[in-house]
Short mmCIF file of C-alpha atoms and ligand atoms in Angstrom, two decimals:
data_model
loop_
_atom_site.label_atom_id
_atom_site.label_comp_id
_atom_site.label_asym_id
_atom_site.label_seq_id
_atom_site.Cartn_x
_atom_site.Cartn_y
_atom_site.Cartn_z
CA UNK A 26 112.40 108.43 9.55
CA UNK A 27 110.24 107.92 12.65
CA UNK A 28 110.95 110.65 15.17
CA UNK A 29 111.44 108.32 18.10
CA UNK A 30 112.03 109.11 20.89
CA UNK A 31 110.53 112.60 20.66
CA UNK A 32 111.62 113.41 24.17
CA UNK A 33 115.24 112.92 25.11
CA UNK A 34 115.70 114.11 28.71
CA UNK A 35 119.36 113.15 28.37
CA UNK A 36 119.94 116.20 26.17
CA UNK A 37 119.87 118.55 29.16
CA UNK A 38 122.22 116.29 31.10
CA UNK A 39 124.81 115.88 28.41
CA UNK A 40 127.38 118.41 29.68
CA UNK A 41 128.37 119.80 33.04
CA UNK A 42 127.37 123.30 31.92
CA UNK A 43 123.91 122.18 30.86
CA UNK A 44 123.35 120.27 34.08
CA UNK A 45 124.42 123.34 36.05
CA UNK A 46 122.21 125.64 34.01
CA UNK A 47 119.11 123.48 34.46
CA UNK A 48 119.61 122.50 38.10
CA UNK A 49 116.34 123.07 39.97
CA UNK A 50 117.94 123.34 43.37
CA UNK A 51 120.93 125.41 44.47
CA UNK A 52 123.09 124.87 47.49
CA UNK A 53 125.00 127.88 48.74
CA UNK A 54 127.05 128.55 51.90
CA UNK A 55 124.33 131.03 52.89
CA UNK A 56 121.95 128.07 53.29
CA UNK A 57 124.14 126.61 56.01
CA UNK A 58 124.35 127.02 59.77
CA UNK A 59 127.16 125.53 61.83
CA UNK A 60 126.51 124.15 65.32
CA UNK A 61 129.31 125.02 67.76
CA UNK A 62 129.82 123.51 71.20
CA UNK A 63 131.28 125.77 73.87
CA UNK A 64 132.72 124.13 76.92
CA UNK A 65 133.53 126.00 80.12
CA UNK A 66 136.83 125.49 81.88
CA UNK A 67 138.98 124.02 79.09
CA UNK A 68 142.02 125.73 77.63
CA UNK A 69 142.24 123.87 74.33
CA UNK A 70 139.55 122.43 72.03
CA UNK A 71 138.50 118.87 72.90
CA UNK A 72 137.77 116.50 69.98
CA UNK A 73 134.53 114.49 70.05
CA UNK A 74 135.46 110.87 69.33
CA UNK A 75 132.07 109.96 67.86
CA UNK A 76 132.05 113.02 65.57
CA UNK A 77 135.43 113.21 63.80
CA UNK A 78 136.26 116.82 62.96
CA UNK A 79 133.91 118.29 65.58
CA UNK A 80 135.28 119.72 68.83
CA UNK A 81 134.14 121.27 72.06
CA UNK A 82 135.42 124.81 71.68
CA UNK A 83 137.05 127.26 74.00
CA UNK A 84 135.66 130.77 73.66
CA UNK A 85 138.75 131.71 71.70
CA UNK A 86 138.64 128.77 69.27
CA UNK A 87 134.92 129.33 68.70
CA UNK A 88 135.60 132.94 67.90
CA UNK A 89 138.19 131.93 65.30
CA UNK A 90 135.90 129.31 63.81
CA UNK A 91 133.11 131.88 63.56
CA UNK A 92 135.47 134.27 61.77
CA UNK A 93 136.37 131.57 59.22
CA UNK A 94 132.72 130.61 58.67
CA UNK A 95 131.70 134.23 58.15
CA UNK A 96 134.49 134.56 55.59
CA UNK A 97 133.03 131.61 53.69
CA UNK A 98 129.60 133.23 53.51
CA UNK A 99 127.90 130.91 56.01
CA UNK A 100 124.66 132.36 57.42
CA UNK A 101 124.93 131.53 61.06
CA UNK A 102 126.23 129.58 64.00
CA UNK A 103 124.04 127.67 66.44
CA UNK A 104 125.59 127.69 69.89
CA UNK A 105 125.41 124.99 72.56
CA UNK A 106 126.92 125.49 76.00
CA UNK A 107 128.47 122.84 78.20
CA UNK A 108 128.75 124.42 81.66
CA UNK A 109 131.39 123.66 84.28
CA UNK A 110 128.73 123.10 86.92
CA UNK A 111 125.38 121.36 86.52
CA UNK A 112 122.52 121.32 89.04
CA UNK A 113 118.94 120.03 89.16
CA UNK A 114 117.56 123.38 87.98
CA UNK A 115 120.11 124.05 85.25
CA UNK A 116 120.77 127.53 86.63
CA UNK A 117 123.90 128.07 84.54
CA UNK A 118 121.65 128.22 81.47
CA UNK A 119 120.45 131.72 82.40
CA UNK A 120 123.45 133.07 84.23
CA UNK A 121 124.68 136.37 82.76
CA UNK A 122 128.20 134.94 83.01
CA UNK A 123 127.21 131.48 81.74
CA UNK A 124 129.26 129.70 79.11
CA UNK A 125 126.79 130.42 76.33
CA UNK A 126 126.20 134.06 77.28
CA UNK A 127 129.95 134.72 77.23
CA UNK A 128 130.31 132.89 73.94
CA UNK A 129 127.49 134.89 72.36
CA UNK A 130 129.21 138.14 73.37
CA UNK A 131 132.61 137.02 72.09
CA UNK A 132 131.32 135.75 68.74
CA UNK A 133 129.03 138.72 68.19
CA UNK A 134 131.99 140.96 68.91
CA UNK A 135 134.00 139.07 66.29
CA UNK A 136 131.48 138.79 63.45
CA UNK A 137 129.16 141.71 64.16
CA UNK A 138 126.34 141.56 61.59
CA UNK A 139 128.15 139.39 59.06
CA UNK A 140 126.60 136.26 60.51
CA UNK A 141 123.60 135.36 62.72
CA UNK A 142 124.36 134.09 66.18
CA UNK A 143 121.64 131.63 67.15
CA UNK A 144 121.41 130.33 70.70
CA UNK A 145 120.08 126.82 71.25
CA UNK A 146 117.65 127.06 74.13
CA UNK A 147 117.28 123.96 76.28
CA UNK A 148 118.16 122.70 79.74
CA UNK A 149 119.57 119.24 79.05
CA UNK A 150 123.20 120.41 78.91
CA UNK A 151 122.75 122.31 82.20
CA UNK A 152 120.82 119.93 84.45
CA UNK A 153 122.68 117.27 86.43
CA UNK A 154 119.97 114.73 85.52
CA UNK A 155 120.32 115.55 81.80
CA UNK A 156 116.63 116.18 81.16
CA UNK A 157 115.37 119.09 79.11
CA UNK A 158 113.44 120.64 81.97
CA UNK A 159 112.70 120.73 85.67
CA UNK A 160 111.65 117.46 87.21
CA UNK A 161 108.57 116.69 89.28
CA UNK A 162 109.40 113.20 90.54
CA UNK A 163 110.72 111.41 87.48
CA UNK A 164 108.69 113.47 85.02
CA UNK A 165 109.76 116.59 83.16
CA UNK A 166 107.34 119.24 84.40
CA UNK A 167 106.08 121.22 81.44
CA UNK A 168 104.75 124.42 82.93
CA UNK A 169 107.57 125.25 85.35
CA UNK A 170 110.09 124.43 82.62
CA UNK A 171 108.70 126.93 80.12
CA UNK A 172 108.97 129.69 82.74
CA UNK A 173 112.69 128.95 82.96
CA UNK A 174 112.94 128.85 79.14
CA UNK A 175 111.63 132.44 79.20
CA UNK A 176 114.47 133.46 81.53
CA UNK A 177 117.05 131.69 79.38
CA UNK A 178 115.76 133.45 76.26
CA UNK A 179 116.08 136.85 77.91
CA UNK A 180 119.62 136.16 79.11
CA UNK A 181 120.62 135.01 75.63
CA UNK A 182 119.03 138.05 73.99
CA UNK A 183 120.67 140.28 76.60
CA UNK A 184 124.05 138.77 75.68
CA UNK A 185 123.41 139.68 72.05
CA UNK A 186 121.91 136.57 70.43
CA UNK A 187 120.30 137.38 67.09
CA UNK A 188 117.91 134.44 67.33
CA UNK A 189 116.84 132.02 70.06
CA UNK A 190 116.09 128.42 69.12
CA UNK A 191 114.08 126.46 71.69
CA UNK A 192 114.68 122.71 71.31
CA UNK A 193 113.11 121.26 74.45
CA UNK A 194 109.72 120.28 72.95
CA UNK A 195 107.68 121.52 75.91
CA UNK A 196 104.09 122.48 75.12
CA UNK A 197 103.59 126.23 75.02
CA UNK A 198 107.32 126.99 75.03
CA UNK A 199 107.20 129.40 72.11
CA UNK A 200 104.40 131.42 73.69
CA UNK A 201 106.20 131.60 77.04
CA UNK A 202 109.47 132.64 75.39
CA UNK A 203 107.77 135.24 73.16
CA UNK A 204 106.03 136.76 76.20
CA UNK A 205 109.22 136.85 78.26
CA UNK A 206 111.23 138.42 75.42
CA UNK A 207 108.54 141.03 74.75
CA UNK A 208 108.27 141.91 78.46
CA UNK A 209 112.01 142.53 78.59
CA UNK A 210 112.19 144.76 75.53
CA UNK A 211 113.39 142.05 73.11
CA UNK A 212 110.36 142.17 70.85
CA UNK A 213 112.68 142.14 67.83
CA UNK A 214 114.47 138.92 68.74
CA UNK A 215 113.16 136.13 66.47
CA UNK A 216 112.33 132.60 67.57
CA UNK A 217 113.52 129.74 65.39
CA UNK A 218 111.40 127.00 66.85
CA UNK A 219 112.36 123.33 66.76
CA UNK A 220 108.69 122.85 66.00
CA UNK A 221 109.05 119.29 64.78
CA UNK A 222 111.55 117.21 66.71
CA UNK A 223 111.44 113.45 66.75
CA UNK A 224 112.70 111.13 69.48
CA UNK A 225 115.54 109.91 67.31
CA UNK A 226 118.36 107.45 67.82
CA UNK A 227 120.39 109.63 65.46
CA UNK A 228 121.09 112.09 68.31
CA UNK A 229 123.49 109.57 69.88
CA UNK A 230 126.83 111.23 69.07
CA UNK A 231 125.51 114.70 70.02
CA UNK A 232 125.05 113.54 73.56
CA UNK A 233 128.82 113.05 73.82
CA UNK A 234 129.45 116.51 72.42
CA UNK A 235 126.92 118.33 74.58
CA UNK A 236 127.29 116.04 77.60
CA UNK A 237 123.53 116.10 77.96
CA UNK A 238 122.43 112.47 77.91
CA UNK A 239 119.58 111.80 80.35
CA UNK A 240 120.79 109.97 83.47
CA UNK A 241 117.61 107.89 83.47
CA UNK A 242 114.70 107.42 81.10
CA UNK A 243 114.54 108.98 77.66
CA UNK A 244 112.88 111.87 75.85
CA UNK A 245 109.89 110.05 74.42
CA UNK A 246 107.44 111.84 76.70
CA UNK A 247 108.10 115.09 74.83
CA UNK A 248 109.82 114.33 71.52
CA UNK A 249 107.69 113.01 68.66
CA UNK A 250 107.14 109.45 67.54
CA UNK A 251 108.98 108.82 64.23
CA UNK A 252 105.82 107.06 63.03
CA UNK A 253 103.83 110.29 62.95
CA UNK A 254 103.28 112.72 60.09
CA UNK A 255 100.07 114.62 60.90
CA UNK A 256 101.33 115.27 64.40
CA UNK A 257 104.25 117.18 62.89
CA UNK A 258 101.87 119.53 61.12
CA UNK A 259 99.95 120.08 64.36
CA UNK A 260 103.17 120.93 66.18
CA UNK A 261 104.15 123.40 63.47
CA UNK A 262 100.67 124.95 63.48
CA UNK A 263 100.78 125.40 67.25
CA UNK A 264 104.20 127.04 67.16
CA UNK A 265 103.07 129.46 64.48
CA UNK A 266 100.08 130.35 66.63
CA UNK A 267 102.40 130.96 69.58
CA UNK A 268 104.63 133.32 67.61
CA UNK A 269 107.41 131.29 65.99
CA UNK A 270 109.21 133.19 63.22
CA UNK A 271 110.75 130.16 61.52
CA UNK A 272 110.26 126.42 61.88
CA UNK A 273 112.83 123.67 62.26
CA UNK A 274 112.37 120.01 61.40
CA UNK A 275 114.78 117.57 63.04
CA UNK A 276 116.39 115.19 62.09
CA UNK A 277 116.73 115.85 58.35
CA UNK A 278 117.55 112.79 56.23
CA UNK A 279 114.89 110.37 57.43
CA UNK A 280 112.33 113.18 57.62
CA UNK A 281 112.46 114.93 54.25
CA UNK A 282 108.77 114.17 53.72
CA UNK A 283 108.09 116.24 56.84
CA UNK A 284 110.30 119.09 55.62
CA UNK A 285 108.32 119.15 52.38
CA UNK A 286 104.97 119.01 54.20
CA UNK A 287 105.85 121.85 56.57
CA UNK A 288 107.13 123.91 53.66
CA UNK A 289 103.97 123.34 51.61
CA UNK A 290 101.47 123.82 54.43
CA UNK A 291 102.77 127.03 55.95
CA UNK A 292 104.22 130.20 54.53
CA UNK A 293 107.12 130.19 56.95
CA UNK A 294 110.86 129.82 56.56
CA UNK A 295 111.86 126.21 57.15
CA UNK A 296 115.14 124.98 58.57
CA UNK A 297 116.17 121.39 58.98
CA UNK A 298 118.77 119.97 61.35
CA UNK A 299 120.99 117.30 59.91
CA UNK A 300 121.85 115.72 63.23
CA UNK A 301 124.98 114.18 64.70
CA UNK A 302 124.15 110.61 63.65
CA UNK A 303 123.71 111.68 60.03
CA UNK A 304 127.13 113.31 60.14
CA UNK A 305 128.86 110.42 61.87
CA UNK A 306 127.42 107.80 59.50
CA UNK A 307 128.97 109.52 56.50
CA UNK A 308 132.23 110.17 58.35
CA UNK A 309 132.54 106.54 59.43
CA UNK A 310 131.75 105.20 55.97
CA UNK A 311 134.20 107.64 54.38
CA UNK A 312 136.93 106.71 56.87
CA UNK A 313 136.51 103.11 55.73
CA UNK A 314 136.68 104.09 52.08
CA UNK A 315 133.05 103.05 51.56
CA UNK A 316 131.71 106.48 50.59
CA UNK A 317 133.14 109.59 49.02
CA UNK A 318 132.57 112.12 51.82
CA UNK A 319 132.40 115.20 49.65
CA UNK A 320 129.96 113.71 47.16
CA UNK A 321 127.79 112.16 49.87
CA UNK A 322 127.61 115.34 51.96
CA UNK A 323 126.78 117.59 49.02
CA UNK A 324 124.16 115.13 47.76
CA UNK A 325 122.52 114.88 51.20
CA UNK A 326 122.48 118.67 51.62
CA UNK A 327 121.07 119.15 48.12
CA UNK A 328 118.28 116.67 48.97
CA UNK A 329 117.39 118.74 52.02
CA UNK A 330 117.20 121.88 49.88
CA UNK A 331 115.11 120.01 47.30
CA UNK A 332 112.71 118.96 50.07
CA UNK A 333 112.15 122.63 50.82
CA UNK A 334 114.63 123.57 53.54
CA UNK A 335 115.70 127.20 53.33
CA UNK A 336 118.37 126.63 55.96
CA UNK A 337 120.29 123.54 56.98
CA UNK A 338 122.01 123.08 60.31
CA UNK A 339 124.91 120.73 59.62
CA UNK A 340 128.22 119.72 61.18
CA UNK A 341 129.60 119.64 57.64
CA UNK A 342 129.08 123.38 57.22
CA UNK A 343 132.75 124.33 57.19
CA UNK A 344 133.78 121.67 54.65
CA UNK A 345 130.68 122.11 52.51
CA UNK A 346 131.17 125.88 52.38
CA UNK A 347 134.80 125.32 51.34
CA UNK A 348 133.78 122.82 48.65
CA UNK A 349 131.12 125.18 47.35
CA UNK A 350 133.34 128.23 47.09
C1 PBG B 422 118.59 119.00 72.98
C2 PBG B 422 119.19 118.78 71.65
C3 PBG B 422 119.58 117.56 71.11
C4 PBG B 422 120.09 117.84 69.85
C5 PBG B 422 120.03 119.20 69.66
N1 PBG B 422 119.45 119.77 70.78
C6 PBG B 422 119.60 116.23 71.69
C7 PBG B 422 118.41 115.62 72.24
O1 PBG B 422 117.28 116.07 72.05
O2 PBG B 422 118.60 114.63 72.92
C8 PBG B 422 120.63 116.80 68.92
C9 PBG B 422 121.44 117.32 67.81
C10 PBG B 422 122.26 116.31 67.11
O3 PBG B 422 122.12 115.08 67.29
O4 PBG B 422 123.09 116.73 66.32
N2 PBG B 422 118.76 120.28 73.44
#
């Protein structure tokens, strides 16, 4: 009898147990980070219409959510603040009693060292014009902005943040933040840099949640062109040189080639941010009965792990961690 076919890849797929045993990629709650929005001056959580299941938290509800996430084995929370008062300089971003500083203290108090508390570091939620930095005319001024980022980093570290995550895409921001942290005695606070961040239309729903849409113009003067690949590697290289401890690529789904490239080129931990639009697309399709939410979410997250992401920031963290446990 002719031994054809000699190779039968189907053998290793023939039962659930075999597929599980030979899976090349694992997805675990410890790979996940949950973004949480903290809004000042509300006394009950406020749902975000464009992101079903996501809310703007009160300090108390965020604390409870953090407790539940820690219990599920999730690695961290990424905190965004929505202040009661915005001004041209975004001063609430580095106030010791700011919404994010108080949230960091409350959540740290709740979860202690069970989970990492990561503070998103940007100005767009805090400025009345909605831009990620200080303006000079209609332009975001790079060098004065990174000075303020340094102050924000120190106030977040002072409040107890385990990690700061600058997302403003200013040149030299990691260096300025590292210097400011070191000068203030926070030399052990790591920087998770949004090293590669594209000017993406998939951030749309986030801007409702964080109330940080620019009042005029857009972010294309500082966020990257989706057409570019080599530029992403340059950005990552620069951030490493400036002292980044881990690198983030954002968004995730349309940019898995970039996740893989950053992972292969540098010996650094890589995180990817599965952004609001990625979440809302699946939610909307599932609500219409067009997609199975659980299967679609777990498949998308597995793809991000396969592309090389060590950590994934996702709004599906709570459900995914429940499904996985
Ligand atoms: C800016 C910031 C944005 C997101 C995270 N940080 C929005 C932007 O750059 O306009 C988007 C995240 C998401 O869409 O889920 N600080």
